[in-house]
mmCIF file of C-alpha atoms and ligand atoms in Angstrom:
data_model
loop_
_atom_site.group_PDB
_atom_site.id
_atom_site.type_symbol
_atom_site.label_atom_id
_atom_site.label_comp_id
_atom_site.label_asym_id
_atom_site.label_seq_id
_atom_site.Cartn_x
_atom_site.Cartn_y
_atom_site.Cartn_z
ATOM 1 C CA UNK A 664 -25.433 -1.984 -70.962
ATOM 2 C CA UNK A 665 -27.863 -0.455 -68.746
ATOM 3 C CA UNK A 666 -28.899 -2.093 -65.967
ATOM 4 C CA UNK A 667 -29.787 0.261 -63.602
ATOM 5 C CA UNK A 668 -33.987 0.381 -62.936
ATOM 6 C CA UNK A 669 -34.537 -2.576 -64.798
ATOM 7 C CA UNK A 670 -36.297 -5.832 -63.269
ATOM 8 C CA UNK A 671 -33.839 -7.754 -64.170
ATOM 9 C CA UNK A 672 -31.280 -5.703 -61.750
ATOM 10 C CA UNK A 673 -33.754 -4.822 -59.397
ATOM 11 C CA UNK A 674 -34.095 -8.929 -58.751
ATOM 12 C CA UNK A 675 -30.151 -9.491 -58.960
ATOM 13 C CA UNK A 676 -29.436 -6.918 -56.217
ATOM 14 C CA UNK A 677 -32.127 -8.507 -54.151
ATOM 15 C CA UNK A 678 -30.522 -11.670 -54.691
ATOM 16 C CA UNK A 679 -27.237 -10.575 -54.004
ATOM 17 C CA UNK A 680 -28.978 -8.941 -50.383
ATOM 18 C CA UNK A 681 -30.202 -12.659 -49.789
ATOM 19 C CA UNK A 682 -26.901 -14.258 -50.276
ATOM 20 C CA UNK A 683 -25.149 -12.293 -48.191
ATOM 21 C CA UNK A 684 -27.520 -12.254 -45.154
ATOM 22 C CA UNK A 685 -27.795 -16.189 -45.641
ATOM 23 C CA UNK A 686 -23.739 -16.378 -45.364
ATOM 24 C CA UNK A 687 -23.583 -13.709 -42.731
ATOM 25 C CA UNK A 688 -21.479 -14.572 -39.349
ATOM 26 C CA UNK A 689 -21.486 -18.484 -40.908
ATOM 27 C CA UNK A 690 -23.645 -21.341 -39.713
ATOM 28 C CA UNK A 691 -20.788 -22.432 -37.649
ATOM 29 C CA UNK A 692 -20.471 -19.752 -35.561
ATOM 30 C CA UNK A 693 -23.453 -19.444 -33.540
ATOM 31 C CA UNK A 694 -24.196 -16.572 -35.861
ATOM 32 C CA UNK A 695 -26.993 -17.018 -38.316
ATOM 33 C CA UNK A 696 -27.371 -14.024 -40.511
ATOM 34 C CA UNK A 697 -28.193 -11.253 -37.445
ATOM 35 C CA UNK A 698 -29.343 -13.769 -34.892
ATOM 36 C CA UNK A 699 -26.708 -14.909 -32.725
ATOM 37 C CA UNK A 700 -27.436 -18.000 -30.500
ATOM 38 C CA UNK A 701 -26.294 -17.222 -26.709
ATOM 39 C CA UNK A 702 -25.704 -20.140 -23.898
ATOM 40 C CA UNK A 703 -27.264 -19.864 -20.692
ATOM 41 C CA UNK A 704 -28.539 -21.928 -17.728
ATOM 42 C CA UNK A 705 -32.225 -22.651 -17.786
ATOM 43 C CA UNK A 706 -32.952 -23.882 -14.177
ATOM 44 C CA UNK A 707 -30.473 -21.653 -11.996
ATOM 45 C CA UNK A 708 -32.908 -19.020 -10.337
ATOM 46 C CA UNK A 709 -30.933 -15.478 -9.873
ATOM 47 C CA UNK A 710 -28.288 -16.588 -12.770
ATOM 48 C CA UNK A 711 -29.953 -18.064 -15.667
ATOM 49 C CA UNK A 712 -33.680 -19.437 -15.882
ATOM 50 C CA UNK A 713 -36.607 -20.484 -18.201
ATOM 51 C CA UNK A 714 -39.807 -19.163 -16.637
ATOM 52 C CA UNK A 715 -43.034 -21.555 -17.306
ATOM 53 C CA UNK A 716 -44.340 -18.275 -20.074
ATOM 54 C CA UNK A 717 -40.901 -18.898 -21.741
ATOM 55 C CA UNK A 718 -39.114 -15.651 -20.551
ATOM 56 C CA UNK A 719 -35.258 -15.596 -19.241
ATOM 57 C CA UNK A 720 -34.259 -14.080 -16.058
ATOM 58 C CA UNK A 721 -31.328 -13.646 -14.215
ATOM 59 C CA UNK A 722 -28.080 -12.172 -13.444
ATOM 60 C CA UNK A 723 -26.363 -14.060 -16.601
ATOM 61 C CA UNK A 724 -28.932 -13.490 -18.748
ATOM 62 C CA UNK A 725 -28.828 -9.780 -18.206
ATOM 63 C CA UNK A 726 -25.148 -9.642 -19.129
ATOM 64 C CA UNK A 727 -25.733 -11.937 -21.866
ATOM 65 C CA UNK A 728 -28.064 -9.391 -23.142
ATOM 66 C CA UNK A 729 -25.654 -6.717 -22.470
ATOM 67 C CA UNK A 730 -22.703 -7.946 -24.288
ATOM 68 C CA UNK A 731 -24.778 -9.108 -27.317
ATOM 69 C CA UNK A 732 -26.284 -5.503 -27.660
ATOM 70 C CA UNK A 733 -22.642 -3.987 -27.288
ATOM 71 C CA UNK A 734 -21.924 -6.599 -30.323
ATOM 72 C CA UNK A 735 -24.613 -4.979 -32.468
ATOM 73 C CA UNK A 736 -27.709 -7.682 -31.455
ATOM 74 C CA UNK A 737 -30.562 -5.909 -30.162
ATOM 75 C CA UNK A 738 -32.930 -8.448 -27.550
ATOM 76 C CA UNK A 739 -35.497 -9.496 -30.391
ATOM 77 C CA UNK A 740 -32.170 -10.991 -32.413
ATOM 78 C CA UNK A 741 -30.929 -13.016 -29.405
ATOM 79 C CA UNK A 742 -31.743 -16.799 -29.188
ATOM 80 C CA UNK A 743 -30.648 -18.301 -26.167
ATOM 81 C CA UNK A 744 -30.115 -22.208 -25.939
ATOM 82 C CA UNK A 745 -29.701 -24.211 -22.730
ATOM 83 C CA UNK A 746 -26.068 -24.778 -21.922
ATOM 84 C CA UNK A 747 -25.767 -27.704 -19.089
ATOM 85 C CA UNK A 748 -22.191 -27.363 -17.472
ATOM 86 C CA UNK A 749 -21.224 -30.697 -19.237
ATOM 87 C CA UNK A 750 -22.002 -29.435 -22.788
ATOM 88 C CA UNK A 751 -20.379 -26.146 -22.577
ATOM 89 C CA UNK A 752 -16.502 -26.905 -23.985
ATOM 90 C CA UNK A 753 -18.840 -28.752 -26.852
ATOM 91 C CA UNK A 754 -21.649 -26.069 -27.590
ATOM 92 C CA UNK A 755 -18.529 -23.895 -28.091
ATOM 93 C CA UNK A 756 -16.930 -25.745 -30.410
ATOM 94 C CA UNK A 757 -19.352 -27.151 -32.358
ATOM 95 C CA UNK A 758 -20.188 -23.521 -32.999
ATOM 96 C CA UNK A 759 -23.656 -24.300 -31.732
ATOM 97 C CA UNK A 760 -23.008 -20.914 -29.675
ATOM 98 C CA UNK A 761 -21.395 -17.553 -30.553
ATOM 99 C CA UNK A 762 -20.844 -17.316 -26.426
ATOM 100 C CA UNK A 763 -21.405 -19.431 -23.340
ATOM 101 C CA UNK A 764 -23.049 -17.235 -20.056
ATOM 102 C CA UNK A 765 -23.670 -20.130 -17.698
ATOM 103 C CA UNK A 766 -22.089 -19.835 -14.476
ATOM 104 C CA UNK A 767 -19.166 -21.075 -15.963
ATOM 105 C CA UNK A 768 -15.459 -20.828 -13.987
ATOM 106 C CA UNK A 769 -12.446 -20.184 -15.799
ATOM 107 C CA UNK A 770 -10.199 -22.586 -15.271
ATOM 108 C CA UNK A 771 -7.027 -24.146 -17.178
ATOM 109 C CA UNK A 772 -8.786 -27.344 -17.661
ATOM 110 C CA UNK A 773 -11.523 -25.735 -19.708
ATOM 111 C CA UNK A 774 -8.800 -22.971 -21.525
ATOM 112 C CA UNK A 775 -7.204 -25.571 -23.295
ATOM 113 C CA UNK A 776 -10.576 -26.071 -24.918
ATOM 114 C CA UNK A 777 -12.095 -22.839 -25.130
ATOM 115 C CA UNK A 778 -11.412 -19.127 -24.472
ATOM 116 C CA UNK A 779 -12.840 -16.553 -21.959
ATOM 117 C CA UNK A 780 -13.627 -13.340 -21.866
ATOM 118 C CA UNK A 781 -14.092 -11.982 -18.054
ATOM 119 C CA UNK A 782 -13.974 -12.240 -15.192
ATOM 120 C CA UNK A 783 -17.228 -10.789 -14.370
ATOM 121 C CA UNK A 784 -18.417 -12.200 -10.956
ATOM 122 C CA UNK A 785 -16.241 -13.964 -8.250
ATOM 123 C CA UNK A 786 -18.744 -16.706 -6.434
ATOM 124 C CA UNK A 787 -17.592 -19.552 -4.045
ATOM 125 C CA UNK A 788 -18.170 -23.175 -3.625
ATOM 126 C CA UNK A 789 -20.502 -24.211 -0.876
ATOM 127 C CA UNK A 790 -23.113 -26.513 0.732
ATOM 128 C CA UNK A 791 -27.140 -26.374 0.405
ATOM 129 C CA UNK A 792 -28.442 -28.744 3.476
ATOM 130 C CA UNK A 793 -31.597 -29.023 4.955
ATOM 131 C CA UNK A 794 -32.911 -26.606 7.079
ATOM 132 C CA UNK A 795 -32.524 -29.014 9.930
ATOM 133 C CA UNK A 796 -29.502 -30.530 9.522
ATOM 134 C CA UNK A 797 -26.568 -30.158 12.322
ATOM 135 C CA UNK A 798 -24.591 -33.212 11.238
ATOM 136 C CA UNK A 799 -22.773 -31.222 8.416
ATOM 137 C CA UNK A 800 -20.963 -28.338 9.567
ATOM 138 C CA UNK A 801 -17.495 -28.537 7.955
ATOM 139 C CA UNK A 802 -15.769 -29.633 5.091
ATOM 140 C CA UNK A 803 -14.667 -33.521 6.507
ATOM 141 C CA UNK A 804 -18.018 -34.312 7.499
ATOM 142 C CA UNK A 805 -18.993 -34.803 4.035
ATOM 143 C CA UNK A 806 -16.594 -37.863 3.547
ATOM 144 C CA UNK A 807 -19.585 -39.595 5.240
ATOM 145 C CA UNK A 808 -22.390 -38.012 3.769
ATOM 146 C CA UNK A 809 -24.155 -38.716 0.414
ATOM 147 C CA UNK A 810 -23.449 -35.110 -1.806
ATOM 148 C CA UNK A 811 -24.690 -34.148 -5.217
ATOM 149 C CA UNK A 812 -23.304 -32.536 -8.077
ATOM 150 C CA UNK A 813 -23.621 -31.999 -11.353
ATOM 151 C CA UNK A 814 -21.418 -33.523 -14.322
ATOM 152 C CA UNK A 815 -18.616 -31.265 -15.761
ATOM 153 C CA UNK A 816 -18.487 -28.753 -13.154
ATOM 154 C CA UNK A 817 -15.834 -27.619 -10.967
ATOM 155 C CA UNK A 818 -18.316 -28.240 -7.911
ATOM 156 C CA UNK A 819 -18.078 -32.124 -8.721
ATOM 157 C CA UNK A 820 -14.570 -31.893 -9.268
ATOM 158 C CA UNK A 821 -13.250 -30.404 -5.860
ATOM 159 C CA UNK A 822 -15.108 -32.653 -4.661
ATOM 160 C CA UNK A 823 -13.386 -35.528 -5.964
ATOM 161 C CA UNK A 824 -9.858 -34.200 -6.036
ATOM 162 C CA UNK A 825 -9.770 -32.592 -2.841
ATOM 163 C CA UNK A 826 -12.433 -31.416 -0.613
ATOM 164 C CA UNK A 827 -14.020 -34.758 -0.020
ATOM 165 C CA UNK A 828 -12.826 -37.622 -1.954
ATOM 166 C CA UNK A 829 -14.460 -40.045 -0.059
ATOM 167 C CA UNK A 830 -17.773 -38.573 0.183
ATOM 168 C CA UNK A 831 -20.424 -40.498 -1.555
ATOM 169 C CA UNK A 832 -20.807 -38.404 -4.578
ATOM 170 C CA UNK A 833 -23.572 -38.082 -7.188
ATOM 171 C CA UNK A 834 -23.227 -36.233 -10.374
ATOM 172 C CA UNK A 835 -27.035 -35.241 -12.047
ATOM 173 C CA UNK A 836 -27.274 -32.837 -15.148
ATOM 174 C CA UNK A 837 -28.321 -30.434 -13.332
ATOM 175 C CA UNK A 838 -28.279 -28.625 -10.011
ATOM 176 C CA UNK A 839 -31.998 -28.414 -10.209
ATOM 177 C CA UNK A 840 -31.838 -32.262 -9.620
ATOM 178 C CA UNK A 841 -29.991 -32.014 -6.883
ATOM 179 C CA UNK A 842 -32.576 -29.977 -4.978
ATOM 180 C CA UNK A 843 -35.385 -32.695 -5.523
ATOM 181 C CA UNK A 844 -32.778 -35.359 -3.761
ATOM 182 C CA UNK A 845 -31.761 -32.808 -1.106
ATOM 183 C CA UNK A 846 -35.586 -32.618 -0.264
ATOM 184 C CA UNK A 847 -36.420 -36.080 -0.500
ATOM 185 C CA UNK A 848 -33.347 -37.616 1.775
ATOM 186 C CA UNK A 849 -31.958 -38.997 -0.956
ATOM 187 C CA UNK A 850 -28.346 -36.625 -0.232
ATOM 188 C CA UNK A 851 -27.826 -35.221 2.523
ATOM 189 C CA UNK A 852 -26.624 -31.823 0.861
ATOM 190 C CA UNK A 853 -26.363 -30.261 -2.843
ATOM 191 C CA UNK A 854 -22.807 -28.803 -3.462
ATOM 192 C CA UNK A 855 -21.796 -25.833 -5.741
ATOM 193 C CA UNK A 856 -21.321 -21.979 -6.152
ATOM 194 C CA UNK A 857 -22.984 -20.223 -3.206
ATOM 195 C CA UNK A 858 -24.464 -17.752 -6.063
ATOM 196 C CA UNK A 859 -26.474 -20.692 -7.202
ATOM 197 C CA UNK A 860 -27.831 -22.086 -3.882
ATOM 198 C CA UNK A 861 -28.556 -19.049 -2.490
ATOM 199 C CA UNK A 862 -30.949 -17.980 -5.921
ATOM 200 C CA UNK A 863 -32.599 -21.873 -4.927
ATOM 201 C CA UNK A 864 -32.795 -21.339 -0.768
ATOM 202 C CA UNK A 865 -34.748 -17.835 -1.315
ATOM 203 C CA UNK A 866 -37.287 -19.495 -4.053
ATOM 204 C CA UNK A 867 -41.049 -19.022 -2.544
ATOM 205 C CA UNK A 868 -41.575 -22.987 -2.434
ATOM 206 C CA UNK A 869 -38.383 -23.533 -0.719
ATOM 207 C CA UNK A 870 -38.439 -20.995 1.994
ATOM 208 C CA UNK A 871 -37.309 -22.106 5.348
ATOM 209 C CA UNK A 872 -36.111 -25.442 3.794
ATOM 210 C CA UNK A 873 -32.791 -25.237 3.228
ATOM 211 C CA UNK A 874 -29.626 -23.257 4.530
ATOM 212 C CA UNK A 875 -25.955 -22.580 3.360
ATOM 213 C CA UNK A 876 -23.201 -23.664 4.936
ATOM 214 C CA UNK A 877 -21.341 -20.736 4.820
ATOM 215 C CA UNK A 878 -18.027 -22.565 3.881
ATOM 216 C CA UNK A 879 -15.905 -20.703 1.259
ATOM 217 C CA UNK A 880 -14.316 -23.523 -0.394
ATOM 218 C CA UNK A 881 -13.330 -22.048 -3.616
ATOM 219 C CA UNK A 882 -12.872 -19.517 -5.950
ATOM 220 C CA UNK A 883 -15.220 -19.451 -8.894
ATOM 221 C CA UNK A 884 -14.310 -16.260 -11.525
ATOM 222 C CA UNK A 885 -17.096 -16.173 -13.719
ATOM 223 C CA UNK A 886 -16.241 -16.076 -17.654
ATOM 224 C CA UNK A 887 -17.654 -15.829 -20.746
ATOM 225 C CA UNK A 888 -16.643 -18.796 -23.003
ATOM 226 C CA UNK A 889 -16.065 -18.742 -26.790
ATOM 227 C CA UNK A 890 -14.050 -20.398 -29.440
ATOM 228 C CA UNK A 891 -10.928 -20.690 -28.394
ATOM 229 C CA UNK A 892 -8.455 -18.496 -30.767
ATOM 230 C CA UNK A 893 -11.114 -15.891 -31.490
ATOM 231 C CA UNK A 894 -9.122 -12.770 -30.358
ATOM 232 C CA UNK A 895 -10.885 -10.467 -31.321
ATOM 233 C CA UNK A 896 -15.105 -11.533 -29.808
ATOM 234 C CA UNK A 897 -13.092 -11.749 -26.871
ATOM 235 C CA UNK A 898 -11.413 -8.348 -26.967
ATOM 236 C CA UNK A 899 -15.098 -7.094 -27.648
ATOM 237 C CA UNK A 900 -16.531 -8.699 -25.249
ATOM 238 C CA UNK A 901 -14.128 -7.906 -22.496
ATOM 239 C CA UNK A 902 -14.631 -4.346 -23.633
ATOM 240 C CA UNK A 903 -18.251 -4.513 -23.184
ATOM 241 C CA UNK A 904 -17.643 -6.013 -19.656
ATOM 242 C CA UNK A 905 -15.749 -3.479 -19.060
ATOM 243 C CA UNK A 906 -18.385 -0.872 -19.777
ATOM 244 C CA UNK A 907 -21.058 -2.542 -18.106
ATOM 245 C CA UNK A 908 -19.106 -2.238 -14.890
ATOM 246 C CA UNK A 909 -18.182 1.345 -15.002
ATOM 247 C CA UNK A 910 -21.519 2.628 -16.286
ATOM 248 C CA UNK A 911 -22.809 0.923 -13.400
ATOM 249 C CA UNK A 912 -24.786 -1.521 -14.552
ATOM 250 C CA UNK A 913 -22.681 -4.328 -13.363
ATOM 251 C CA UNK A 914 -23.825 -3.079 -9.648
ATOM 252 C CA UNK A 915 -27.474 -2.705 -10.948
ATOM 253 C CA UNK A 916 -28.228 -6.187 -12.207
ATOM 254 C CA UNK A 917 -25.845 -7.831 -9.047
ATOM 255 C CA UNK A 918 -28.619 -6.158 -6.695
ATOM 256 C CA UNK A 919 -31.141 -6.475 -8.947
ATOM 257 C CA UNK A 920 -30.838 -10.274 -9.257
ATOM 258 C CA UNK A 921 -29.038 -11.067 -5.780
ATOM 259 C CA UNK A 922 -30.733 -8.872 -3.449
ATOM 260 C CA UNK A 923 -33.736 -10.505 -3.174
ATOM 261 C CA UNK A 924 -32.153 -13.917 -2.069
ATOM 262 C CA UNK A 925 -29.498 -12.045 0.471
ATOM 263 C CA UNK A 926 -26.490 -13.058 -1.132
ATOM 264 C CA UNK A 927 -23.786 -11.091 -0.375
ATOM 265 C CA UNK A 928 -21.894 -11.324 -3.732
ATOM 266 C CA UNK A 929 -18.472 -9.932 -4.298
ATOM 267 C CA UNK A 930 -16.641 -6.721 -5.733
ATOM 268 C CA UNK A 931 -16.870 -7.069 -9.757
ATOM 269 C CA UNK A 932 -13.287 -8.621 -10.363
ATOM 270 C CA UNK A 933 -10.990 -6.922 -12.533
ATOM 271 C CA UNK A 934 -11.413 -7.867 -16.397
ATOM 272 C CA UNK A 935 -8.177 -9.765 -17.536
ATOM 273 C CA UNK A 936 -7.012 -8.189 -21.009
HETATM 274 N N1 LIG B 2370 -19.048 -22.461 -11.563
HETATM 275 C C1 LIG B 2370 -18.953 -23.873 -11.544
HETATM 276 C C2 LIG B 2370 -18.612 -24.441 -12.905
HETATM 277 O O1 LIG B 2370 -18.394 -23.733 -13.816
HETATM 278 C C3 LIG B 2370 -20.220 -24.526 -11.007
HETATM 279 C C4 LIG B 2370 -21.484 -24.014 -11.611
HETATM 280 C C5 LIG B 2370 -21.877 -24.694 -12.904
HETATM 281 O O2 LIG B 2370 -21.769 -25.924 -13.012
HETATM 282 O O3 LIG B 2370 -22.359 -23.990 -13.780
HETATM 283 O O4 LIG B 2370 -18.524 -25.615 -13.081
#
């Protein structure tokens, strides 16, 4: 039989094309056919944020955009979802994601849930106060202080475990929250990586409002998480990290994204095979 230039093949091929860009990556996957669906933090100014126009800046978004186009996604097929640090072990799982950008410490809690590629920032946990404030000065004198946090994150943890456990802790969705308490009296300081409350200290409406503490009470290595198992996005995606550091783009987007709020981030840590 001849089937070549007939309608009848002409529509099965065409078919065939549609099936297999419907099944493509599978809807479980964060993958939908050559979109891929990216997690990042939407109110975290220097890291990840949602701009009132709908556009997404920041240092995390920038490497989020990096590693996807090193995956084969070009900008226009990347659709990035808000990932709140509670959600991100279950945005992963639930395959809501192909990858999680977010701010987001690797720790062994978290790797017995999901996997991460990285590290690809080191950042440290510290104190946002008000610009007044003289009472809080060290790590103990928060055991009498109302702090805020935010729910699933390592900041809240510490906390809890060992930097303050009788500090008078709230945990909010987000560190955004936070701020608005920190500025109405409500707390008397907003804890978490110094990366993130130096992006909200340096933002035009909060100039001369708040400080840092300057107290280095952690280590957070930055990773990107996926579904745990998956070898080889992580393999790829360490190699693009890779990459992005030695072409120097790692060192572009950390000034780019950092210098205007002063932060004096770290070396780019060494990528863990
Ligand atoms: N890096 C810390 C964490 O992963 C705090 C920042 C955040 O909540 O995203 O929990």
């Amino acid at each position: 039989m001849k089937l070549r230039n007939t309608p009848a093949a002409v529509a099965a091929v065409a078919l065939l094309a549609l099936t297999a860009t419907a099944c493509g990556g599978g809807s479980d996957s964060g993958s939908n056919g050559d979109k891929i669906t990216v997690g990042i933090k939407f109110d975290q100014p220097g890291l990840g944020l949602k701009t009132p126009d709908g556009k997404y800046v920041g240092f995390d978004v920038d490497v989020a955009r990096y590693v996807a186009k090193e995956l084969g996604y070009t900008e226009d097929k990347i659709n990035f979802k808000q990932a709140p640090s509670a959600e991100r072990e279950n945005l992963i799982k639930n395959g809501d994601v192909k990858f999680i950008v977010a701010s987001y410490s690797i720790n062994d809690k978290r790797k017995k849930e999901v996997d991460f590629a990285g590290p690809y920032f080191l950042a440290h946990q510290d104190l946002l106060v008000r610009a007044d404030d003289t009472s809080i000065t060290k790590v103990e004198d928060l055991n009498s202080k109302k702090l805020c946090s935010v729910t699933g994150s390592t900041s809240a943890q510490n906390v809890r475990d060992k930097l303050a456990p009788d500090a008078d802790l709230q945990q909010l969705g987000g560190y955004s929250e936070c701020l608005t308490g920190l500025q109405n009296k409500r707390v008397d300081a907003l804890t978490t990586d110094d990366s993130i409350l130096a992006g909200y200290a340096s933002q035009k409406e909060h100039q001369g409002k708040f400080k840092l503490a300057g107290l280095r009470m952690s280590d957070e290595n930055y990773g990107i998480g996926l579904k745990k198992g998956d070898d080889e996005l992580r393999g790829k995606i360490n190699k693009a990290l890779e990459k992005m550091v030695s072409d120097g783009t790692w060192e572009k987007l950390v000034k780019e994204h950092f210098g205007p709020s002063g932060y004096k981030y770290e070396p780019a840590p060494k990528v863990q095979g």
